[in-house]
Coordinates of C-alpha atoms in Angstrom, one line a residue:
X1 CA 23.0 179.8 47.8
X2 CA 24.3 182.1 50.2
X3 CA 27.2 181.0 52.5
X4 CA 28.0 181.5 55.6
X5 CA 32.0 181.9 56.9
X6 CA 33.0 180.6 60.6
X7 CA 37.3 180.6 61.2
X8 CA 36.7 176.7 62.6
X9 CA 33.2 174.4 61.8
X10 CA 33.7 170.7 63.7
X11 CA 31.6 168.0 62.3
X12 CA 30.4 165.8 65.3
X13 CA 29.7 166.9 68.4
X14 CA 31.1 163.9 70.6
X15 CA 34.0 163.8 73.0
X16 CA 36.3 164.7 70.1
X17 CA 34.2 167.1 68.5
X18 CA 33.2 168.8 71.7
X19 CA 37.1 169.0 72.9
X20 CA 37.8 171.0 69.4
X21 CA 34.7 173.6 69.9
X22 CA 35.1 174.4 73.3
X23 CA 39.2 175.0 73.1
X24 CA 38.7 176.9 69.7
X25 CA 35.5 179.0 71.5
X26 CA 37.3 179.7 74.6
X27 CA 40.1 180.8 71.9
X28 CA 38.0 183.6 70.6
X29 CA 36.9 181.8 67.3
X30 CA 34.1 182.1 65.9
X31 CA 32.7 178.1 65.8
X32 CA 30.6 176.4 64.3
X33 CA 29.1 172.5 65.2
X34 CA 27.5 170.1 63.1
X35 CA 25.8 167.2 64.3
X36 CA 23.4 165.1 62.7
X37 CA 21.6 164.0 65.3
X38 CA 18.9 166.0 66.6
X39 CA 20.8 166.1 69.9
X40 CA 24.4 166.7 70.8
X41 CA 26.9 164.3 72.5
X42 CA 27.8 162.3 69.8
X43 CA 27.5 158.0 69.8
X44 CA 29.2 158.4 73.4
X45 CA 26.4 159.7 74.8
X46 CA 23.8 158.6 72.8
X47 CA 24.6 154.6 71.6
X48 CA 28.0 153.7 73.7
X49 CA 30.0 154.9 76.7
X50 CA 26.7 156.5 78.5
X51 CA 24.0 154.4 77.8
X52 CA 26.3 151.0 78.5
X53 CA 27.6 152.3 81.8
X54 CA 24.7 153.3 82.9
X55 CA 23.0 150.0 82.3
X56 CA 25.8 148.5 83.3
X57 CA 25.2 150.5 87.1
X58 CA 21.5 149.6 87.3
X59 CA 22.3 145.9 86.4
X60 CA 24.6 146.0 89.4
X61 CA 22.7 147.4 92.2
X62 CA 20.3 145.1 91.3
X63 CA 22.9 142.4 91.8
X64 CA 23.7 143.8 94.6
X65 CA 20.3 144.1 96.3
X66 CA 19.7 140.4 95.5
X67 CA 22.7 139.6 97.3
X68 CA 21.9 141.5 100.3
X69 CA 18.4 140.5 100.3
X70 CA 18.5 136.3 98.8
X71 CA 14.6 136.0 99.7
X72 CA 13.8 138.6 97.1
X73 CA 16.2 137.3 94.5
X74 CA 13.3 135.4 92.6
X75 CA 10.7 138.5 92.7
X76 CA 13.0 140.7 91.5
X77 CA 14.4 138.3 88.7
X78 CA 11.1 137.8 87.5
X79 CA 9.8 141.8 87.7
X80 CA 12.8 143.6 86.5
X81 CA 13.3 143.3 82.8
X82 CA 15.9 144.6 80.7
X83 CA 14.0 147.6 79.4
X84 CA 13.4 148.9 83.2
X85 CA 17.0 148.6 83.6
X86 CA 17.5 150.9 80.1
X87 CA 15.3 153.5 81.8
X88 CA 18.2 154.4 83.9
X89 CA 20.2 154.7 80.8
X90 CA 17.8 157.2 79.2
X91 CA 17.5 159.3 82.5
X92 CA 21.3 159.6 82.4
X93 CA 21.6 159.8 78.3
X94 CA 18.9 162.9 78.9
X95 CA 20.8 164.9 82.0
X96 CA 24.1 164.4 79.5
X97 CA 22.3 166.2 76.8
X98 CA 20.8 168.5 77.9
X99 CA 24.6 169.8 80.1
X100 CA 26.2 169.6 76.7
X101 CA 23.7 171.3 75.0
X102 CA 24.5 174.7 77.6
X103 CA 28.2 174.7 77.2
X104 CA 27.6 175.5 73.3
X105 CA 24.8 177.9 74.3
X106 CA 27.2 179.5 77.0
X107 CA 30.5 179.4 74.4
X108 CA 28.6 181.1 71.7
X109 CA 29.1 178.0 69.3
X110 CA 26.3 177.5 67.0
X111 CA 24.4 174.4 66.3
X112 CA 23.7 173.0 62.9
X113 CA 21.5 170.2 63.0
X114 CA 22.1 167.9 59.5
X115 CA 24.9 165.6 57.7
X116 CA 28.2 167.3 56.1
X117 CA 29.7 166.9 53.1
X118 CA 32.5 168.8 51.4
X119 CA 32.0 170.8 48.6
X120 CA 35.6 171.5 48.3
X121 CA 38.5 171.8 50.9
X122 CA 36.9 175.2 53.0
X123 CA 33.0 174.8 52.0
X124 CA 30.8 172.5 53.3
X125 CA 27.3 171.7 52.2
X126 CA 25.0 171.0 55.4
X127 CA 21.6 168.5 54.4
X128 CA 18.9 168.9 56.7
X129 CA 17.0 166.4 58.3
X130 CA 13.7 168.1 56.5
X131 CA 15.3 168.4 52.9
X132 CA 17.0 171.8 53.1
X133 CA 20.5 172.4 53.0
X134 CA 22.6 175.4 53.8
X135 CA 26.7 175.6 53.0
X136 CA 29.5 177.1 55.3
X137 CA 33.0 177.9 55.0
X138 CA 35.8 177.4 57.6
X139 CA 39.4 178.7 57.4
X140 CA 39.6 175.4 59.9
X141 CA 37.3 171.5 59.7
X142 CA 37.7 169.6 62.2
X143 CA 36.4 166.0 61.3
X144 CA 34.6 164.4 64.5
X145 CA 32.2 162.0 63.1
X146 CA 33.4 159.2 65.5
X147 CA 32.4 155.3 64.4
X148 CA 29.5 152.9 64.5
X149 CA 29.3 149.2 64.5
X150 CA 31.0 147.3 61.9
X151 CA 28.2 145.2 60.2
X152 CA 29.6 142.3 57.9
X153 CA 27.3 142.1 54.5
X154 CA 26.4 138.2 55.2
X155 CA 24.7 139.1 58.5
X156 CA 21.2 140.3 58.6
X157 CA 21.2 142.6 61.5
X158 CA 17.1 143.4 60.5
X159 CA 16.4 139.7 62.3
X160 CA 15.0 140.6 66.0
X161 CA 17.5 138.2 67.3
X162 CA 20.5 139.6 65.8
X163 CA 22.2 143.0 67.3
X164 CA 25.5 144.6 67.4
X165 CA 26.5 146.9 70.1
X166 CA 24.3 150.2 69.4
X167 CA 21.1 148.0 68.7
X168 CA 21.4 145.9 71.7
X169 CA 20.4 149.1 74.0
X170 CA 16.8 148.3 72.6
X171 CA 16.1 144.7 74.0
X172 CA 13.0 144.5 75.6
X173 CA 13.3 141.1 77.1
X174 CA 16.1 139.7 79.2
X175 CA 17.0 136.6 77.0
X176 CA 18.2 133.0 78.4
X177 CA 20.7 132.1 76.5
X178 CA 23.1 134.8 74.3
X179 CA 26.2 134.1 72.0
X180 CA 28.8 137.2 71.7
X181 CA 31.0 137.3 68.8
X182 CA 34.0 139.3 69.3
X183 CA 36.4 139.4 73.1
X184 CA 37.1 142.7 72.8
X185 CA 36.5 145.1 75.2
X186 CA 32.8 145.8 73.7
X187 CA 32.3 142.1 73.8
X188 CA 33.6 141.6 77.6
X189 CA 31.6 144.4 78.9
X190 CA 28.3 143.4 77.6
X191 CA 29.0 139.2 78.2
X192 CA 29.8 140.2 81.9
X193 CA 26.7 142.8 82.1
X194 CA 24.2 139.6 80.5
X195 CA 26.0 137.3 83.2
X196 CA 25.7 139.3 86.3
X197 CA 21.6 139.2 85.1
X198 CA 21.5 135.6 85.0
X199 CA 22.1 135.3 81.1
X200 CA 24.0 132.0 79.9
X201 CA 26.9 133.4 77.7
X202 CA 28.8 132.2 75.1
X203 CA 31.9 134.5 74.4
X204 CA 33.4 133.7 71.1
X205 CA 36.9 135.5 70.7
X206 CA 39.0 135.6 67.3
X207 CA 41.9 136.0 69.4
X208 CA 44.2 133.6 71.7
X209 CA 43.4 135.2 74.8
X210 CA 41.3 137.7 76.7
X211 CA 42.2 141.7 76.0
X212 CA 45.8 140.5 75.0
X213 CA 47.2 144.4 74.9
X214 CA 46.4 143.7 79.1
X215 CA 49.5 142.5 81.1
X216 CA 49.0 139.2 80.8
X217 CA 48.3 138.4 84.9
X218 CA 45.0 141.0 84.7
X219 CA 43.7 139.4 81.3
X220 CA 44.6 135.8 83.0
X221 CA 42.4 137.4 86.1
X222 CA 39.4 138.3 83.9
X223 CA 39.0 134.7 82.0
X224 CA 39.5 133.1 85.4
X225 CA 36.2 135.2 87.0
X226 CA 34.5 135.2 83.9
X227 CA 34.8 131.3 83.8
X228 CA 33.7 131.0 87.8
X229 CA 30.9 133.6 87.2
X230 CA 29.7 130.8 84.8
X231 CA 30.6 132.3 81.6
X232 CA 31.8 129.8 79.1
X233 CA 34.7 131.5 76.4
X234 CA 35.9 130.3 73.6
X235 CA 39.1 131.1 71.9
X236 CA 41.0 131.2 68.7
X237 CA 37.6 130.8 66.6
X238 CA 36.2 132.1 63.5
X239 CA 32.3 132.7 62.4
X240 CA 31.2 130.8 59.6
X241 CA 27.6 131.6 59.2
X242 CA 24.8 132.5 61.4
X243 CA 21.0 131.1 60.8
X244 CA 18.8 133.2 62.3
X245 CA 15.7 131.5 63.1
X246 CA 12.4 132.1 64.4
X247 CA 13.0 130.8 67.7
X248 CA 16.9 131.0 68.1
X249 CA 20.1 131.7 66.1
X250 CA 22.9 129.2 65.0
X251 CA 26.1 130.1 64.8
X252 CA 28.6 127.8 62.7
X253 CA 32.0 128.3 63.6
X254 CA 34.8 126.9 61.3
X255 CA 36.6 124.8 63.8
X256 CA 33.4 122.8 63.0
X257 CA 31.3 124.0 66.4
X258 CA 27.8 125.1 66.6
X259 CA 26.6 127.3 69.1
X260 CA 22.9 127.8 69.8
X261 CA 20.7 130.9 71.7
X262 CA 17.8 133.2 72.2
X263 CA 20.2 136.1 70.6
X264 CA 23.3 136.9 69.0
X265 CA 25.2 140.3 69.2
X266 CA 28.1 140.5 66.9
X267 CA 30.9 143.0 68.5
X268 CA 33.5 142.7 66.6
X269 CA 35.4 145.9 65.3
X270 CA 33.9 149.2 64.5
X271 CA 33.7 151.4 61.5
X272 CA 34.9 155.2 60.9
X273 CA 31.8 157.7 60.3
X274 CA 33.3 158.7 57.0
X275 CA 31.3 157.3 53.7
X276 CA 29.9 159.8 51.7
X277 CA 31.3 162.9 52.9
X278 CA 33.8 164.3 49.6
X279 CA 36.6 162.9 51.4
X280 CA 38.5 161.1 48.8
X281 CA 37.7 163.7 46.6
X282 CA 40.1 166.6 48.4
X283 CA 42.9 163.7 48.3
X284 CA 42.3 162.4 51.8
X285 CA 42.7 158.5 51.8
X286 CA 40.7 156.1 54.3
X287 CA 42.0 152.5 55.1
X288 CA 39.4 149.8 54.7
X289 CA 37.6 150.4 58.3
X290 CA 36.7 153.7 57.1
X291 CA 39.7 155.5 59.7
X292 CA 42.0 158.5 58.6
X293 CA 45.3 158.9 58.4
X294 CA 46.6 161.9 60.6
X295 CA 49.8 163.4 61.7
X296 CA 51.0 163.9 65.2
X297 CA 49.1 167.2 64.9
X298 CA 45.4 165.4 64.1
X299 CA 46.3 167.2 60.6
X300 CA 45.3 164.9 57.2
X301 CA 47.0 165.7 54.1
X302 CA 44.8 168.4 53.8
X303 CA 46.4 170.6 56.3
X304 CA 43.4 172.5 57.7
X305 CA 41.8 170.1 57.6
X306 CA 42.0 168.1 61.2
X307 CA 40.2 164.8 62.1
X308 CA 40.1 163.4 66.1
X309 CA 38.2 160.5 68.0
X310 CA 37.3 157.5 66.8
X311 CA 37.7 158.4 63.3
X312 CA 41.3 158.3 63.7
X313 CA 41.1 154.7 64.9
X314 CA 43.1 153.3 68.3
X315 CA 42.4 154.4 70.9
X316 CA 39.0 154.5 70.5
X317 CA 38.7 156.0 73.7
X318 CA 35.8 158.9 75.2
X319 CA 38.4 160.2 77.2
X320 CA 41.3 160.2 74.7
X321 CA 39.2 161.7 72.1
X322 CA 38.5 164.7 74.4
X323 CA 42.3 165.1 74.5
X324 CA 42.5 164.8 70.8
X325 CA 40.1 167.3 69.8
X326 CA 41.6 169.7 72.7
X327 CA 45.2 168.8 71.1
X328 CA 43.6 169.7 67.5
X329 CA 41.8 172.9 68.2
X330 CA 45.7 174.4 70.4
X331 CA 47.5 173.1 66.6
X332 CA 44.8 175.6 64.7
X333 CA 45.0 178.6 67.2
X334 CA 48.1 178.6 68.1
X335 CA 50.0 176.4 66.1
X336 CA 52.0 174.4 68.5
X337 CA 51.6 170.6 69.5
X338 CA 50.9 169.9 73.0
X339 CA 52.3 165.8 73.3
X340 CA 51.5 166.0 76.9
X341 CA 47.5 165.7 76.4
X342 CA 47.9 162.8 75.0
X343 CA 50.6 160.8 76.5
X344 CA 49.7 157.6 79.0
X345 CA 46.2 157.0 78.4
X346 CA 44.9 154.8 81.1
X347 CA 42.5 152.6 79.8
X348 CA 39.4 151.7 81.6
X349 CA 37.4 148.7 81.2
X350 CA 33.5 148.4 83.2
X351 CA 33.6 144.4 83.2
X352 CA 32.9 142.9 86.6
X353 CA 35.3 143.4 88.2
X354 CA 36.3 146.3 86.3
X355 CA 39.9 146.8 85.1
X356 CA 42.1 149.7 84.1
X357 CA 45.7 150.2 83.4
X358 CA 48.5 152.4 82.2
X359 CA 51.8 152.6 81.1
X360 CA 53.6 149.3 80.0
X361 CA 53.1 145.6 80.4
X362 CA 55.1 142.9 82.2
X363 CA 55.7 141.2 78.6
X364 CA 56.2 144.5 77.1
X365 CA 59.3 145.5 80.0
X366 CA 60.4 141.5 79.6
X367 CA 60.8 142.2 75.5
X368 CA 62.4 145.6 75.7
X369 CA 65.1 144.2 78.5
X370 CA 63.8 146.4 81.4
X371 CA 65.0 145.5 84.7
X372 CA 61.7 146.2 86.3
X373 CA 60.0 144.5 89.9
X374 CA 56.7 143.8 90.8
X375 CA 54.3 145.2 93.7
X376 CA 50.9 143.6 94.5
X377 CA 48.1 144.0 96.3
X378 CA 45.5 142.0 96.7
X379 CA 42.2 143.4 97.7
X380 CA 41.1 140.8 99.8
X381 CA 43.4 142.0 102.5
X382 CA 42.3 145.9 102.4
X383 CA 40.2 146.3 105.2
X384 CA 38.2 148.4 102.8
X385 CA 37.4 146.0 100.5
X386 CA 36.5 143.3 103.7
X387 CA 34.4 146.0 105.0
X388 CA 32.2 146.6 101.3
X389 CA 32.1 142.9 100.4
X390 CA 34.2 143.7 97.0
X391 CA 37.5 141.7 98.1
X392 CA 38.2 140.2 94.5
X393 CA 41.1 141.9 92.5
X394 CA 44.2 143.5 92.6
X395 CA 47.0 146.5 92.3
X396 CA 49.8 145.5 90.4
X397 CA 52.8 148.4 90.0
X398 CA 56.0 147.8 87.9
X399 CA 58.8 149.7 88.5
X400 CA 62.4 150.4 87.8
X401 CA 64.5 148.2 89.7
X402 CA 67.6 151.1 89.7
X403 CA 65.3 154.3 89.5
X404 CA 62.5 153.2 91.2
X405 CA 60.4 155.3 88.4
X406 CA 56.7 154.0 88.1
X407 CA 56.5 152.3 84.5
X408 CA 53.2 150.6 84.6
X409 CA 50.0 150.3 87.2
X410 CA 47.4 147.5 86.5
X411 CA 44.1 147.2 88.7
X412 CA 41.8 144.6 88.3
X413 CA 38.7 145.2 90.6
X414 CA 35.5 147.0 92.0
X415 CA 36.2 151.0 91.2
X416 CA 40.0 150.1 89.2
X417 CA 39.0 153.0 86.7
X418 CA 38.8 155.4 89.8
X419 CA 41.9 154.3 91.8
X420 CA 44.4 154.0 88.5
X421 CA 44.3 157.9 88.6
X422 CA 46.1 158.5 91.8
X423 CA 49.4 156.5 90.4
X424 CA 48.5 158.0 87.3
X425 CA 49.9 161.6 89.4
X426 CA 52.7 160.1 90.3
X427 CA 53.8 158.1 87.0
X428 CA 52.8 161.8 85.6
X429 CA 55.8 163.4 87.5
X430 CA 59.2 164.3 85.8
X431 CA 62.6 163.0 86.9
X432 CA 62.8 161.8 90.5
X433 CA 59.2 163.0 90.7
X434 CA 58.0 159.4 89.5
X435 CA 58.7 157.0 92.1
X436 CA 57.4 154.1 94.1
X437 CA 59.0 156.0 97.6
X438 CA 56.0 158.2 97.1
X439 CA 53.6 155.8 98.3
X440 CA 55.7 154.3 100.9
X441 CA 56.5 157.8 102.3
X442 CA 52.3 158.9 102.0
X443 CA 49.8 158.3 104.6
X444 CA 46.7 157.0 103.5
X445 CA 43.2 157.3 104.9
X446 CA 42.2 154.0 106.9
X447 CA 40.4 152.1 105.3
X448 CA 40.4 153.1 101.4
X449 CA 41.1 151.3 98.4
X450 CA 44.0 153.7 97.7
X451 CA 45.9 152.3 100.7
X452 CA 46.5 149.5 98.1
X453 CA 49.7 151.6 96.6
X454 CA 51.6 151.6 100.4
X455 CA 50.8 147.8 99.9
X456 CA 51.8 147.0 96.6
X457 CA 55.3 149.4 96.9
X458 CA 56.0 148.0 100.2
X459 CA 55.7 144.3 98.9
X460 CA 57.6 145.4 95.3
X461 CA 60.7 147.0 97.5
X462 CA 61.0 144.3 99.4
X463 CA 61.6 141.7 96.5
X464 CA 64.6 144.2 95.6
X465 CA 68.4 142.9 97.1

């Protein structure tokens, strides 16, 4: 079998993979992508961050059409279904593929449809989706294969009332009742998406609280409008079996509670796209979720050989993968590490209301012996937010009590993933570049949701003495 030579082949063509093609294209490499799906963009696009946001948007205008329209609020409960509201997830999911699809056509990256596996450290053999299979060689890999759900053995995921986060995007009916198993930010999303459409929740989490890497005021926020939204959570708990019936599923919880609904979608943890593929073969180890281990350069022990994204494990991010794969691909062309692409990574989280944050916690500043202050401000006082009806949340800055540097901005509230980014330009800034005077010193458009900064530094400087 004939082989054919690229200087880079990436395997996956999400966020990560995508990042690490279009850096090493732009580079003047000669790149090649494999993807197994038939259609690029990766479980982002396809299973995850498009599909779930996109539902997530329908599911709200139609919340919000009910609200401005209560006489219509039973017609359109009972004639929208959750499978109209996926259709604006497909539209989306289509528009996304087929713009991804041109920047490999306009980059001159070619396209391999099938699933990798190494032959050795340089060669790969491609299988086909019809039986064939071809084999290249790469002076460069680049391992994007991102994750999936993680499935425990015991649960029978083939049961039409059981689903796990990729499988749920293929309800047909809105249910009545739903249990969620697992509070992490897969879980939250999807138990306040099934709320907002009426959906009587039970959120199961493993954990203490709510999103505990959150400062602990914005993951207090969330449990407290989860709870008045009608949501009912339950903490510190452990799964020990699940009966699914015919007409429901049972889930036994070993604090002795049983829990009863129309479905049950377990979302708890995620698994790295890695079995089967030669890995452990050329000496590169994965830990039991299926991750690998890379360096600060995305490098494995294999040194051309890079992996980025999800694969990797935390962050787990659409947006940090990009970075990744972008920080892999400037390692294998130029050789030099570029820690800037990847430092401060807000994170953003579509509950409603939505939150995002950056930079370091209240109990992280506390434990490290940080004499920081607090800012606030609350959005039921922004004109803005009186004026558009979304009044709940918050912007919370820390900063340096001495310096005045920016160490940490939390928002908790209607378009939080959106606003985060203009203290992210500050916080950004070296030296005296990062500080809370910025905001105070700035005019603002009247009324806008950023004016929340001049409120929150104003209220954070004057707590100083």
């Amino acid at each position: 079998m004939s082989v054919r030579h690229f200087d880079i082949v990436v395997i996956g063509s999400g966020p990560g993979g995508e990042g690490a093609a279009m850096k090493a294209a732009k580079s003047g490499k000669r790149v090649c992508m494999v993807e197994q799906r038939p259609l690029v963009g990766g479980a982002c696009t396809h299973t995850a961050t498009i599909p779930s946001k996109a539902l997530r948007h329908a599911v709200q205008r139609l919340v919000d059409v009910q609200s401005d329209h209560p006489e219509l609020r039973v017609e359109l409960s009972k004639s929208w279904k959750f499978k109209d509201m996926m259709r604006t997830a497909t539209s989306v999911v289509s528009r996304q593929v087929q713009l991804r699809t041109t920047f490999y056509e306009r980059n001159r990256v070619e396209l391999v449809v099938g699933r990798a596996r190494f032959l050795d450290a340089n060669t790969l053999e491609v299988s086909e989706p019809r039986g064939a299979s071809e084999q290249l060689s790469a002076k460069a890999i680049v391992l994007a294969t991102g994750s999936r759900p993680y499935r425990p053995p015991n649960l029978d995921f083939q049961h039409p009332r059981i689903f796990d986060s990729d499988t749920i995007l293929t309800l047909r009916e809105t249910p009545q009742t739903m249990i969620i198993y697992g509070a992490g930010v897969i879980g939250c999303e999807y138990a306040s998406m099934f709320r907002m459409l009426g959906v009587k929740v039970d959120l199961v989490n493993t954990r203490e609280r709510l999103l505990s890497f959150l400062d602990d005021e914005i993951s207090d926020a969330l449990s407290y409008h989860l709870r008045e939204q009608g949501m009912l959570i339950r903490h510190n708990e452990q799964v020990e079996r699940v009966e699914a019936r015919e007409d429901c599923v049972v889930l036994a919880l070993k604090s002795g509670k049983r829990l009863k609904a129309d479905i049950f979608l377990w979302a708890n943890g995620r698994t790295g796209n890695t079995q089967d593929m030669g890995l452990e073969a050329l000496g590169i180890q994965l830990d039991s979720r299926g991750n690998v281990q890379v360096n600060d350069a995305y490098q494995t022990v294999v040194p051309h050989i890079y992996a980025v994204g999800d694969v990797v494990g935390i962050p787990s991010l659409a947006s940090a993968s990009y970075d990744q794969g972008r920080f892999a691909a400037t390692h294998i062309v130029e050789g030099r590490l570029e820690h800037k692409l990847v430092k401060d990574i807000p994170t953003g989280i579509y509950t409603s209301p939505e939150i995002s944050s950056l930079g370091r916690t209240e109990q992280e500043l506390t434990r490290e012996g940080v004499p920081y202050e607090v800012g606030h401000a609350f959005f039921k006082s922004l004109a803005r937010a009186q004026i558009t009806g979304r009044t709940v949340g918050m912007l919370k800055l820390l900063f340096h009590r001495e310096t005045r540097e920016l160490l940490g901005i939390h928002c908790f509230g209607d378009n939080a993933s959106e606003i985060i980014h203009i203290g992210q330009a500050i916080m950004a800034q070296e030296g005296p570049g990062n500080s809370i005077d910025y905001f105070v010193n700035t005019t603002f458009n009247y009324p806008t949701m950023a004016e929340a900064y001049r409120v929150a530094a104003l209220n954070g400087l004057n707590r100083l003495f």
